[in-house]
Coordinates of C-alpha atoms in Angstrom, one line a residue:
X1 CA -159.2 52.5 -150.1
X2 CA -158.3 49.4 -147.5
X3 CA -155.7 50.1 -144.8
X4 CA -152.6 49.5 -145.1
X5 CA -152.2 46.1 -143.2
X6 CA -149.1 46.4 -141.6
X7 CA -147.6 49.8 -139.4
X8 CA -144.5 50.6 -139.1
X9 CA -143.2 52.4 -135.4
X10 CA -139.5 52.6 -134.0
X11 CA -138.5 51.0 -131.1
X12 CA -135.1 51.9 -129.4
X13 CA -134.0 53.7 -131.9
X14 CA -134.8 51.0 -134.2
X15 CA -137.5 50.5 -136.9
X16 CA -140.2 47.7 -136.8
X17 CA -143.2 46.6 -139.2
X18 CA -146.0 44.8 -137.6
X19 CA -149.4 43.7 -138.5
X20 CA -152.5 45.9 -137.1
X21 CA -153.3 45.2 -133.6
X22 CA -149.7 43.6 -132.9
X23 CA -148.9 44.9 -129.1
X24 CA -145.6 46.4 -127.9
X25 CA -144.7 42.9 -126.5
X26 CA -144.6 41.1 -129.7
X27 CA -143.4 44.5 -131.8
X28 CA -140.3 44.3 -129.6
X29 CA -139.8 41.0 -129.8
X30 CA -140.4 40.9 -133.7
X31 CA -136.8 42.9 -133.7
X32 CA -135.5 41.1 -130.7
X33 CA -136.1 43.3 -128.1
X34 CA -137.2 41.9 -124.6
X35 CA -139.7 44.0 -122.5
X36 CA -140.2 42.2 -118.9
X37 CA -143.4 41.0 -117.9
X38 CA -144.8 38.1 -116.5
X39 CA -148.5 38.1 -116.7
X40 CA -148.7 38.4 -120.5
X41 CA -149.0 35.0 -122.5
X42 CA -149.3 35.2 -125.8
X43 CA -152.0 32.0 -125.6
X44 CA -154.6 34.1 -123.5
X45 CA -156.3 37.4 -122.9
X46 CA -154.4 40.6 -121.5
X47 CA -155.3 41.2 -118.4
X48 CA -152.1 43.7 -117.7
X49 CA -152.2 43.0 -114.0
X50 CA -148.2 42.7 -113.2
X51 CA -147.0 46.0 -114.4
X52 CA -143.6 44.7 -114.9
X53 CA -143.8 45.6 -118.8
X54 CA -144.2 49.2 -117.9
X55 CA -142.8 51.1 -121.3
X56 CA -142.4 54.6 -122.2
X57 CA -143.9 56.7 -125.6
X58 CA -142.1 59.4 -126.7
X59 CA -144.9 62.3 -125.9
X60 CA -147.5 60.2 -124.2
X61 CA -147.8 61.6 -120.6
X62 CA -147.7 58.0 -118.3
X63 CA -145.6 55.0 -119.0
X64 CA -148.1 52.2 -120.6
X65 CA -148.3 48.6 -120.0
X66 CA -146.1 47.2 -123.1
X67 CA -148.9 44.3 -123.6
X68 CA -151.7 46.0 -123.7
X69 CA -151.2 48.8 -125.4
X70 CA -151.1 48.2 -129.6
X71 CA -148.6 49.5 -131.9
X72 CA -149.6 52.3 -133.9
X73 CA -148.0 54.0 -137.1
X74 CA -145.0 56.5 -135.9
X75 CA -144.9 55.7 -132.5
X76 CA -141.9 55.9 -131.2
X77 CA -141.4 53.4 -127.8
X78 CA -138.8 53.5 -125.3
X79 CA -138.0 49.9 -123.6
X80 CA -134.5 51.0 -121.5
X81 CA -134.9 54.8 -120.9
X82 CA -134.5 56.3 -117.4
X83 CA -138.5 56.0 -116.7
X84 CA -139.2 52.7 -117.8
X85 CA -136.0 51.1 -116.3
X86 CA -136.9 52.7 -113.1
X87 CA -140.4 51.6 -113.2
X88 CA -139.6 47.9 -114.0
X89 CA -136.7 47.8 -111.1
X90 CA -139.6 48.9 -108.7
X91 CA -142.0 46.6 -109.8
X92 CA -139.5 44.2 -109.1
X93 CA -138.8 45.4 -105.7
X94 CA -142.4 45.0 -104.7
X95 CA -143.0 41.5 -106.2
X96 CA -139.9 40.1 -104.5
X97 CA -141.5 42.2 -101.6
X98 CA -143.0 38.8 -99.9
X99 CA -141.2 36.6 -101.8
X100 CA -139.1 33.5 -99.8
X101 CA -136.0 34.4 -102.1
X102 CA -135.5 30.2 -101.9
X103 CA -133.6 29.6 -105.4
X104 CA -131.3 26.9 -104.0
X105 CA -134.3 25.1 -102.9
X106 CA -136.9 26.1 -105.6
X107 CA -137.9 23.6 -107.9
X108 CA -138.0 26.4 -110.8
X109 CA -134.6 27.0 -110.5
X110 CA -133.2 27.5 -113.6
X111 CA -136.2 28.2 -115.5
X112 CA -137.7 31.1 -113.2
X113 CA -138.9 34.1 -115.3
X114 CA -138.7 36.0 -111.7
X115 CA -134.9 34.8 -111.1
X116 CA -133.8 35.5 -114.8
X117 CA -135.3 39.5 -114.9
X118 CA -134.2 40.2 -111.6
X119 CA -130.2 39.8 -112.6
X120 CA -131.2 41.5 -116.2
X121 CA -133.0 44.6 -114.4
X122 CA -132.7 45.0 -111.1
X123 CA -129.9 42.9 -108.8
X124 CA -130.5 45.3 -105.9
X125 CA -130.6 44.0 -102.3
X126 CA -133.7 44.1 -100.5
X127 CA -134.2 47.8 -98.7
X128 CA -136.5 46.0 -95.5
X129 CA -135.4 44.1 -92.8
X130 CA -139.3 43.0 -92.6
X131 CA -140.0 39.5 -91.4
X132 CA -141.7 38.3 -94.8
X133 CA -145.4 37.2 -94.9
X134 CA -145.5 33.3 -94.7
X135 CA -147.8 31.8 -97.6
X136 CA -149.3 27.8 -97.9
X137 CA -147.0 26.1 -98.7
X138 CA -146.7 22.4 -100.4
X139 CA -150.2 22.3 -100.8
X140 CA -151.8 19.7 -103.0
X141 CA -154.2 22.1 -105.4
X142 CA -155.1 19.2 -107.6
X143 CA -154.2 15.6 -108.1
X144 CA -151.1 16.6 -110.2
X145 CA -150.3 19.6 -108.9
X146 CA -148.4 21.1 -106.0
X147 CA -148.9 24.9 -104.5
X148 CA -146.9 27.0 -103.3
X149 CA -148.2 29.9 -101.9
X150 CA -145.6 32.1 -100.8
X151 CA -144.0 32.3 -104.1
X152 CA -147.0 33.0 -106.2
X153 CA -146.5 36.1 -107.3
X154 CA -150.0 36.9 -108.5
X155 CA -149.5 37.0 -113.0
X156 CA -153.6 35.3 -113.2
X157 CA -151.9 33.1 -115.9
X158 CA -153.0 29.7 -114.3
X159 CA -156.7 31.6 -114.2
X160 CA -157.0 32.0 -117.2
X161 CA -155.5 28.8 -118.8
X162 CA -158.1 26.9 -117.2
X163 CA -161.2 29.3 -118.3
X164 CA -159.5 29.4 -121.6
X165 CA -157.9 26.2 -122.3
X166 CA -159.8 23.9 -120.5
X167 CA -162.7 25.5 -120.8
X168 CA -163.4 25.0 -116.9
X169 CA -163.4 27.7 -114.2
X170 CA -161.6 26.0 -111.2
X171 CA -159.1 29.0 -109.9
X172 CA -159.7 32.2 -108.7
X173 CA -158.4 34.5 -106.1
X174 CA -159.3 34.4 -103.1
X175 CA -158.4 37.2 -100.2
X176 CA -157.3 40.4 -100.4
X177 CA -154.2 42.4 -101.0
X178 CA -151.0 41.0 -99.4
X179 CA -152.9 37.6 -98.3
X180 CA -154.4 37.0 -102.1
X181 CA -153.8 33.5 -102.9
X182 CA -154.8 31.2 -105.9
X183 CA -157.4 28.8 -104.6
X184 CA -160.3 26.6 -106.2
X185 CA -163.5 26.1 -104.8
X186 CA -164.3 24.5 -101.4
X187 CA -164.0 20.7 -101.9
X188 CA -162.9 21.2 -105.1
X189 CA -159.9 20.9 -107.0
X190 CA -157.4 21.4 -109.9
X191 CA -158.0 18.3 -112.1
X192 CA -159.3 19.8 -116.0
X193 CA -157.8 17.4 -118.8
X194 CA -155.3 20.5 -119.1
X195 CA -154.3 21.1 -115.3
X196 CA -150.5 20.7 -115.8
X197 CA -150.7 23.5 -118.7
X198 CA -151.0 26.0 -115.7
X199 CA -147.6 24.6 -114.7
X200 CA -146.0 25.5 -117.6
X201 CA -147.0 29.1 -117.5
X202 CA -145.9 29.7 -114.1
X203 CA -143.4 32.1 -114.5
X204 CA -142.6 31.2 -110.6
X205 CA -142.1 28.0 -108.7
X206 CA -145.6 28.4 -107.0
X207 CA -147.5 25.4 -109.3
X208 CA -145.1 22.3 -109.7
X209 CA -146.0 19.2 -111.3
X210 CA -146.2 17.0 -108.0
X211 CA -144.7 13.8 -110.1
X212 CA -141.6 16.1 -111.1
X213 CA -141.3 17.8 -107.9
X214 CA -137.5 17.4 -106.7
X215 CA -136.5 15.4 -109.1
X216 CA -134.2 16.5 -111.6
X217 CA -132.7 20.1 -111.7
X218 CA -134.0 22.0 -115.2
X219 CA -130.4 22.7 -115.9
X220 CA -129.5 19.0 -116.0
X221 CA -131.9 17.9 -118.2
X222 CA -131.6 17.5 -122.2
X223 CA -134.4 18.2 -124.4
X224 CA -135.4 16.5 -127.3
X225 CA -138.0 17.1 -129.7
X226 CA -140.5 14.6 -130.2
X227 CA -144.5 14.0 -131.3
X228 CA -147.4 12.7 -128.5
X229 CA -148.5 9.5 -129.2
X230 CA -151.4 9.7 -127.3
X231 CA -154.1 10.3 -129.9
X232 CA -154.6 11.6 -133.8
X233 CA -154.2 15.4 -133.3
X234 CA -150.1 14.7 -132.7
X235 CA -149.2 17.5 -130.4
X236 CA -145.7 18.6 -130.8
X237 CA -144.0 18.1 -127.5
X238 CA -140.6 17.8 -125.8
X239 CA -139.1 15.3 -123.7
X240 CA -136.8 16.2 -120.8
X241 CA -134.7 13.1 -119.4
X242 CA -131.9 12.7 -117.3
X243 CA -129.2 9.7 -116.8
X244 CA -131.0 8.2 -119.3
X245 CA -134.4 8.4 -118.4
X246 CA -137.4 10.6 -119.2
X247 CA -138.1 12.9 -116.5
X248 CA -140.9 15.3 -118.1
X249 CA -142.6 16.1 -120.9
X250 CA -143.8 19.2 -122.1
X251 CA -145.6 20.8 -124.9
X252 CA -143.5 22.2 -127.5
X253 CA -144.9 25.2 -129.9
X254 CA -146.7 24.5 -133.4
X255 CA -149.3 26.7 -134.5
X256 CA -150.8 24.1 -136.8
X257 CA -151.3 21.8 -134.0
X258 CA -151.0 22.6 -130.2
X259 CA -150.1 26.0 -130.1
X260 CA -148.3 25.9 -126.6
X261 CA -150.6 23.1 -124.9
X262 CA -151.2 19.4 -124.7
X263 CA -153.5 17.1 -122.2
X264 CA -152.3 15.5 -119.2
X265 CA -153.3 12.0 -120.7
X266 CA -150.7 12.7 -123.0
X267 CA -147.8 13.6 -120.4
X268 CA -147.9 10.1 -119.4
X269 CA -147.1 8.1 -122.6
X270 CA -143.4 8.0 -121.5
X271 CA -144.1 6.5 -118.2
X272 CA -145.8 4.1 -119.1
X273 CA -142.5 2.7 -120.9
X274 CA -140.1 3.2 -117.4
X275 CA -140.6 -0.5 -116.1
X276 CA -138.9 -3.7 -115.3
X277 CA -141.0 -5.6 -117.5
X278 CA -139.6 -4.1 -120.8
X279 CA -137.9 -6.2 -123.8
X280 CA -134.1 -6.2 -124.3
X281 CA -133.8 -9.5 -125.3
X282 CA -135.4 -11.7 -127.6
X283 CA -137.2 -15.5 -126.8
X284 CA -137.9 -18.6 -128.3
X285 CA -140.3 -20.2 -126.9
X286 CA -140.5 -18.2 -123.5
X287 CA -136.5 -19.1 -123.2
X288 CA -134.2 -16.0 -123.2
X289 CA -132.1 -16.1 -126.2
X290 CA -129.7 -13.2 -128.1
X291 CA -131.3 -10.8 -130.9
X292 CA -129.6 -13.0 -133.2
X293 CA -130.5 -15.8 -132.4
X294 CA -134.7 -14.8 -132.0
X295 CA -134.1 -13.2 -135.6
X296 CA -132.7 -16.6 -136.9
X297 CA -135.1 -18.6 -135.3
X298 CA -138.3 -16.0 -136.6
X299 CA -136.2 -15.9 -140.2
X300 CA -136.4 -19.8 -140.3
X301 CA -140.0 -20.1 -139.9
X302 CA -140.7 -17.5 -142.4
X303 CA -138.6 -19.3 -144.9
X304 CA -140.6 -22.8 -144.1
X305 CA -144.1 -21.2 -145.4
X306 CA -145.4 -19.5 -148.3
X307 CA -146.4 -16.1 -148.6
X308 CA -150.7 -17.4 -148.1
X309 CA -149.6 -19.3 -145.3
X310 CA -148.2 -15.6 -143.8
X311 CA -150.3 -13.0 -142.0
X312 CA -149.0 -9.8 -141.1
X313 CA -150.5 -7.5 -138.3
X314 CA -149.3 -3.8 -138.4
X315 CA -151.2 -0.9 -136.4
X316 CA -151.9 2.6 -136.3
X317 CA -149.4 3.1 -133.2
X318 CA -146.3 2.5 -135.1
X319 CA -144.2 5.3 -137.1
X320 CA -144.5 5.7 -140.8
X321 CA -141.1 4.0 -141.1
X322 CA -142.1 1.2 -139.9
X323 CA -145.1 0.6 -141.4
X324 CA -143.4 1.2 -144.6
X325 CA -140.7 -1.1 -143.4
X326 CA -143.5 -3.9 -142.9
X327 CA -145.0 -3.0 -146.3
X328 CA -142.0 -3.7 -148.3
X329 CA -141.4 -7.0 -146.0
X330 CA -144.7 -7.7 -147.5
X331 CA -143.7 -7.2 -151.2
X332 CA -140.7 -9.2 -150.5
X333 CA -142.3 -12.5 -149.1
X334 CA -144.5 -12.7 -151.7
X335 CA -147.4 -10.7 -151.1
X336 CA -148.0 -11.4 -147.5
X337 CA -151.9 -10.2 -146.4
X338 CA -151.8 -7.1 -144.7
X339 CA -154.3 -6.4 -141.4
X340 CA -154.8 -3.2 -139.5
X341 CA -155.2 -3.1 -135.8
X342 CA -155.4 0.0 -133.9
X343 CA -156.4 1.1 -130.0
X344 CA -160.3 1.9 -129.8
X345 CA -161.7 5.4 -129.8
X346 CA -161.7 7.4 -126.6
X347 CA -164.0 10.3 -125.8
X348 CA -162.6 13.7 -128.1
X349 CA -162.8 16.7 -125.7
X350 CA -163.3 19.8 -128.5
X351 CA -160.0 21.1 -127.3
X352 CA -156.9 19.1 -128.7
X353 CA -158.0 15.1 -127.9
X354 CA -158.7 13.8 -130.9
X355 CA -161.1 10.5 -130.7
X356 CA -158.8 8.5 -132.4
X357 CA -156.4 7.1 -129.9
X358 CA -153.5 6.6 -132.6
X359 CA -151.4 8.7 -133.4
X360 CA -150.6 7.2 -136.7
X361 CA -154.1 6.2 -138.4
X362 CA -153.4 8.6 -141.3
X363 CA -149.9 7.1 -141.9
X364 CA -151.2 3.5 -141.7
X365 CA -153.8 4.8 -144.2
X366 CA -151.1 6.2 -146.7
X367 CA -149.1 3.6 -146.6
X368 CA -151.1 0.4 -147.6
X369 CA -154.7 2.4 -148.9
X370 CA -156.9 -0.2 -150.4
X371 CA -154.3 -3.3 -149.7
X372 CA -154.7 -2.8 -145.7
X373 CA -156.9 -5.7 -144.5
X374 CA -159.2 -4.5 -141.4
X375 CA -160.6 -6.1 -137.7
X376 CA -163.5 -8.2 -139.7
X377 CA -161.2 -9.4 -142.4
X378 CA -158.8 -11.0 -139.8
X379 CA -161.4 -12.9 -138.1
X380 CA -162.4 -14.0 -140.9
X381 CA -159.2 -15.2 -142.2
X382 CA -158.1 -16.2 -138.3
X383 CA -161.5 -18.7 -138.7
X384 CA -160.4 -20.4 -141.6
X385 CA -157.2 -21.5 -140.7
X386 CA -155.3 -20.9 -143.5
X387 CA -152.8 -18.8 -141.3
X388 CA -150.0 -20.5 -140.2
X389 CA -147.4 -17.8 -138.8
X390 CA -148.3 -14.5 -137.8
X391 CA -145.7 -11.5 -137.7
X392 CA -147.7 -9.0 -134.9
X393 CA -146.1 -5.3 -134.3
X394 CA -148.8 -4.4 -131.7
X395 CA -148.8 -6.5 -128.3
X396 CA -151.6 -2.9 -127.7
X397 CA -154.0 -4.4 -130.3
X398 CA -153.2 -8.3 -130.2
X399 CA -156.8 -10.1 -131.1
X400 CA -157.0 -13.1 -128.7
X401 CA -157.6 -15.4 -131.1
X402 CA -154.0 -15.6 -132.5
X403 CA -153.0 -18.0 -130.1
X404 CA -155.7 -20.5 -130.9
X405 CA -155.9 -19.9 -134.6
X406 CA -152.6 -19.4 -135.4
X407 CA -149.7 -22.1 -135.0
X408 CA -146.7 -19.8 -134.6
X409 CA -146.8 -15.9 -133.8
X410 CA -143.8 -14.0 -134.1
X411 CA -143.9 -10.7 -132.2
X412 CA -142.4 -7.6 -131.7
X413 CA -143.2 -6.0 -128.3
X414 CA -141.9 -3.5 -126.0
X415 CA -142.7 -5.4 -123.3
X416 CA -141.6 -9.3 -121.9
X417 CA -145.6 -9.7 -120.9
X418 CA -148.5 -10.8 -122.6
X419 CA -148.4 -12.0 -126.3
X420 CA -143.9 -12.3 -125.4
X421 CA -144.9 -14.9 -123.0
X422 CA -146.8 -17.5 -125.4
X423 CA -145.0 -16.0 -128.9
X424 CA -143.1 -19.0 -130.8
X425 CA -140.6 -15.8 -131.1
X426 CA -140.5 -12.2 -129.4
X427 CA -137.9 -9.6 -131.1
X428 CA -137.5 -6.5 -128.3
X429 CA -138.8 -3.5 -129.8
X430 CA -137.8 0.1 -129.5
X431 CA -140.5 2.5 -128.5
X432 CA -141.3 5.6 -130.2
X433 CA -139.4 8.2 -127.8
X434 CA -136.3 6.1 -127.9
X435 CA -135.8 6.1 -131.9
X436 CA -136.1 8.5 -134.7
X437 CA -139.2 8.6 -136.7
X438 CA -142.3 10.4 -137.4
X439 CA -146.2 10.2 -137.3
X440 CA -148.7 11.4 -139.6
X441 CA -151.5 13.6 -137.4
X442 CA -155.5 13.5 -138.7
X443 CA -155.4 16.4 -140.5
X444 CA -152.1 15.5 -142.3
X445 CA -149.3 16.8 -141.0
X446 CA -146.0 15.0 -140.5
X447 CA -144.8 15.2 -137.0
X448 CA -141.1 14.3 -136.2
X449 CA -139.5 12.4 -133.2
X450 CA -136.1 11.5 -131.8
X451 CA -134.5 9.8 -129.2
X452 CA -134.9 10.9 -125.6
X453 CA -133.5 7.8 -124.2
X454 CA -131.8 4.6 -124.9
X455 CA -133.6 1.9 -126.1
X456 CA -133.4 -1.6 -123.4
X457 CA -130.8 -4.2 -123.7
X458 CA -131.1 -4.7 -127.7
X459 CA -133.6 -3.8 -128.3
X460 CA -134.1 -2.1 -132.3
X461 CA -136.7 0.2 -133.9
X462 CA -139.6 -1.8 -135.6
X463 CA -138.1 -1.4 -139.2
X464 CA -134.8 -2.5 -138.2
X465 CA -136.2 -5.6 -136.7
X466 CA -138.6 -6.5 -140.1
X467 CA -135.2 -6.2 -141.6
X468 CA -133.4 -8.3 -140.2
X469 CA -136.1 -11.0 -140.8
X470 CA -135.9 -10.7 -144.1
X471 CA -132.2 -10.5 -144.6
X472 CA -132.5 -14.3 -142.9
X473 CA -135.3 -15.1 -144.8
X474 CA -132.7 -14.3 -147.7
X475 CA -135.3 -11.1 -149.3
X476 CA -133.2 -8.0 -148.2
X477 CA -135.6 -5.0 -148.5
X478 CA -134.4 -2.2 -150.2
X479 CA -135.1 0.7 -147.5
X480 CA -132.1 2.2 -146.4
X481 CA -130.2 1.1 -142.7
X482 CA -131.9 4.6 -141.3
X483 CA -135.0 6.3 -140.5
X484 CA -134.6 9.1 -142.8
X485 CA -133.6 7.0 -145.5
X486 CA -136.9 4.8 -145.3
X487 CA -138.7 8.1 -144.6
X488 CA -137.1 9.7 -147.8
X489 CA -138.3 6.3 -150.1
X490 CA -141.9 6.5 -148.8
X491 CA -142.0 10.6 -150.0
X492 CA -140.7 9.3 -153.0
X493 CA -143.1 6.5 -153.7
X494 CA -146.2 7.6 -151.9
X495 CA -145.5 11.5 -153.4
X496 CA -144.1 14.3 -151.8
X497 CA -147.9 16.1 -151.2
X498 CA -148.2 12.9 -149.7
X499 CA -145.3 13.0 -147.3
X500 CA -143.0 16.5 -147.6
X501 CA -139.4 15.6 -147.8
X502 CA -137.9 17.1 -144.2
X503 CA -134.8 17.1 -142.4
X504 CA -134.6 14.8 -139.3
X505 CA -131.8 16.3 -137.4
X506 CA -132.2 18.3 -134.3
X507 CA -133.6 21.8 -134.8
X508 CA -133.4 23.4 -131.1
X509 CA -130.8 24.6 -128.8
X510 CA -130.5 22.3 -125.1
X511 CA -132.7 23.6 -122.9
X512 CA -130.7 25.7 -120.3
X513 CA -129.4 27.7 -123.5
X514 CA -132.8 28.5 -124.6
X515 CA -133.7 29.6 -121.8
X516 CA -130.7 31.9 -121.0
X517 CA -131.8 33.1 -124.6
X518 CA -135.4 34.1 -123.6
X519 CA -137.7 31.3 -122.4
X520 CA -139.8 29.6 -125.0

């Protein structure tokens, strides 16, 4: 007869039922109980070299580390009792033994598992007068990443993400005893594809992402949730801004997807949108006009040509509402030809970068199937000159020869470069993390995003804009006037295996809430 999967143990008083080989940890926290510790990740081996989660069990001689030691059936654990609270306030003691005490000055202020469990279970003075040991300090580990020595506090988490994350051994310690330090190789450093995932699991200020150092305070910034564009595998991330502007990303949990990590390539989507070159007003022409007028202007010249006189481009970086936005502007011109561009494949590292550089492919795919039109069709097409206007929602993927083969383009970019500066017309465009919408991953799954900052000037999510054109072209598409709505008529049409019906409203607490919650 098969064990009984599950084992059922009291903690505090209280009863909990956990799966076999469940440790204390996550048997607390499965009743919402918090036991201390800061080397303990659930992402990556136990080492149980901190001691903070020290525990007691009822008639088990020594206190036990709470993470590595596994539930079993009957035990009965003992988080707050006069042994363990004693051992956790001393463990305490002895990390903030060297410690530079800095929090008005730290850039983990805020978000410091150190700061928070020292007012939960200790907020003693100090019992030295000691000068403290001085540790390196604002050293540049890695091309990303700044170290602070003095406030390491030893937890072997940024050890371990890179042997088990990246896959790359590049820290170690190095010393002994009270001068241990984090440290890679001579001549080398900390620059794995996954280097700034070591900065999210410092517990301490000592590894900052050199890019964010000083910049924003944690407690100032809002969170939103939101979906990497970066590549096919659609990490779930967040994005952190402040005064309207995105001031980090980070990766947000899903155990379908990215667990609790994501690639540095991917932590830069956002910049790449912070620049004074970006669309908030349309042109005609190259001459700055109003949205209005660029939409009555584009409208006009759709309404001059028939629908196999019409090309339109649509591409694998754009959100499913879009795309189903541009499907139904299709259907409503007349049956408009349909091409798919999309950025070229990039080298997949085994981890979470996918070789497809869109994050959308699967989308684009479900949305037009056997209709969508691909890279050897429109040159085709381009060659024969039948093509007289071109609507293009990718200035990423523009093929060169729609300015020679094509006699007017209308375009709607992100960006007042490149295809907006030869464009009969140019709509500004709203980019992914300053709109709602969502992508569809490789394997799948529908990933959700929302605004983390306003869009430029007036500029409009893609679907609003292909709306707009038709309403002037006098075919009003019958999508809805928001994302969910045109989200909720693709379920319906394409089949709810297809796309799952889902709510688009925020689902997390702000971020300094969370964290006064419990961090993650």
């Amino acid at each position: 007869m098969s064990a009984d999967p599950t084992i059922k143990l009291t903690i505090d008083g209280r009863e909990a039922q956990v799966a076999q080989g469940t440790n204390l940890i996550e048997a607390a926290r499965s009743i919402g109980v918090e036991i201390p510790h800061f080397c303990y990740h659930p992402g990556l081996k136990v080492v149980a070299v901190c001691r903070q989660c020290l525990v007691e069990v009822r008639g088990w001689p020594k206190l036990v580390p709470g993470c590595q030691t596994l539930a079993q059936e009957g035990m009965e654990v003992l988080t707050s009792s006069e042994r363990a609270r004693d051992a956790q306030r001393q463990q305490l003691e002895f990390t903030l033994l060297n410690h530079p005490v800095d929090c008005p000055i730290c850039d983990q202020v805020g978000e410091c598992d150190l700061q928070r469990l020292y007012f939960d279970y200790d907020c003693m003075p100090t019992r030295h007068d000691l000068a403290r040991l001085p540790g390196i300090k604002a050293h540049p580990i890695g091309p990303r990443i700044t170290y602070d020595a003095e406030r390491c506090i030893l937890c072997w988490r940024c050890i371990r993400v890179c042997d088990e994350v990246a896959r790359e051994h590049q820290l170690d310690l190095k010393e002994r005893g009270m001068e241990t330090v984090i440290a890679t190789a001579p001549g080398a450093h900390l620059d794995n594809p996954y280097s700034l995932c070591t900065v999210d699991l410092c517990p301490v200020g000592a590894l900052t992402e050199t890019a964010f150092r000083f910049d924003t305070r944690v407690f100032k910034l809002t969170a939103v949730d939101s979906i990497c564009p970066g590549c096919a595998t659609g990490c779930h991330i967040e994005l952190h801004s402040y005064g309207g502007v995105i001031r980090r990303t980070t990766p947000r949990y899903s155990a379908e997807v990215n667990r609790w990590w994501m690639c540095d390539d991917g932590r830069g989507e956002p910049r790449e949108l912070q620049g004074s070159d970006r669309a908030g007003r349309g042109k005609v022409e190259g001459r700055p006009v109003s949205l209005e007028e660029a939409c009555v202007a584009a409208s006009e010249l759709l309404s001059k040509h028939k629908a196999d006189e019409l090309i339109l481009l649509v591409s694998a970086q754009l959100s499913t509402e879009t795309l189903w936005a541009a499907r139904a502007l299709s259907e409503a011109l007349g049956g408009v030809q349909v091409f798919g561009t999309a950025r070229p494949d990039w080298q997949a590292d085994g981890v979470l970068k996918s070789a497809d550089r869109n994050p959308n492919s699967k989308g684009l795919e479900l949305v037009f199937g056997g209709a969508l039109a691909g890279a050897a069709d429109l040159e085709q097409r381009l060659s024969s000159g039948t093509a007289k206007v071109a609507i293009c929602l990718d200035e990423k993927t523009t093929n060169p020869a729609l300015a020679e083969s094509v006699e007017q383009v209308i375009a709607l970019v992100h960006r007042d470069a490149g295809i907006a500066e030869w464009a009969k017309v140019s709509l500004p465009m709203a980019a992914w993390c300053e709109m709602d919408g969502s992508f569809v991953n490789k394997d799948g799954r529908v990933g959700r995003f929302h605004p983390a900052a306003p869009a430029p000037g007036e500029a409009l999510p893609g679907w609003a804009l292909l709306a707009k054109l038709a309403i002037g072209a006098g075919r009003p598409l019958d999508i809805g006037t928001r994302a969910e709505d045109i989200y909720a008529a693709a379920s319906r049409a394409l089949g709810e295996a297809v796309l799952p019906p889902g709510d688009f409203g925020p689902s997390r607490p702000p971020l300094l809430l969370r964290f006064a919650n419990g961090r993650g």
